[in-house]
Amino acid sequence: GTVVSSQANFMRVVVNSASQSEDWGNLGMELLCVVKDVLKKIKRRVLVGDRVLVGAIDWVDKGGRIENVFERKSEILDPPVANVDHLLVLFSIEQPTVEPFTLTRFLVEAESTGIPLTLALNKVELADEGALKEWKSRLHQWGYEPVFCSNDTKRGLDTLQFILREQTSVIVGPSGVGKSSLINALRGNRSVVGAVEDENLFENVCLPFVVVSRTLGSKWFEEQRVGEVSTRSGRGKHTTRNVSLLPLSGGGYLADTPGFNQPSLMKVTKQSLAQYFPEIRKMLEQDGPGKCSFSDCLHIGEPGCLVKGDWERFSYYLQLLDEIKIREEFQ
Ligand code: GDP
Ligand code: ZN
């Protein structure tokens, strides 16, 4: 199964496959599981998003025990989510307007995870087509193909749904750009939040999921949870806000990660920074992969450097390089 949320010592696991034919009818059921002691002893922490092997299943009371954790494809730490396939970097064209340096920080942080990313610009109905065209060609120079979207007009939402299908994605971006609204829109009518409370909602569990972080103190989280849970199951509102995977209407999982709202670039070193700029990657790859004369070239005018300084974000590269150098000196 897949771990969809964690609460204290319990993990909620959605059953993805069954070992015996008599269990097939239980696919999509959510089990409340404890973690086998031996996993705790070897400090094998189980994360939301982990694919796990569940044993000791009680189908009637919907309980089980996590016996083992399958190897992770990827892992992000804040919030902790395993097996993230895709990052959706979301900014808005207006309100707030795109700030190129901030956008660069987010892109560098996202690139540094090694997880594929999509850049989307929201609230496009607030800008004219001319401005969009300019942004498109500008971002193309940076090495990105932006998806233009709007929660208001629904433009681009089908494209995003297509991009996010059948995978676990994390949505990152500054506050106010429309992340919560987008999650809501992509979730469509199929409630997911209630799924944590009401297993009947898991009939369609093969649909995509959204990941919601426990620290997501947004109105969206409260409204949706409270509303859905109380109408569906008649029970009170949740008090816990652990990371949860919640189904989307098009397949996969999506996470809102406040931890990402301020890219720390902690994992970026002065040597690795250049790799996270598509412009530099391209210059080094022109006419086949080339190398600067010095193997530890930082591309700041060293003799025999293949990276020229005639591109828009070169000054951002230098600025981030300085920031990282200072951090590294103090570490
Ligand atoms: P978050 O902080 O990134 O989660 O952003 P929210 O989803 O809370 O949205 C911030 C504000 O932007 C809210 O007032 C939304 O109604 C508004 N908003 C979200 N999407 C759009 C959009 O496509 N167009 C416009 N004009 N406003 C939007
Ligand atoms: Zn160089």
Tab-separated table of C-alpha atoms in Angstrom, residues 198-204:
chain	number	residue	atom	x	y	z
A	198	ASP	CA	-14.463	7.891	5.530
A	199	GLU	CA	-13.221	4.827	3.738
A	200	ASN	CA	-16.186	4.822	1.357
A	201	LEU	CA	-14.621	7.742	-0.402
A	202	PHE	CA	-11.771	5.496	-1.330
A	203	GLU	CA	-13.782	3.673	-3.950
A	204	ASN	CA	-11.885	5.716	-6.490
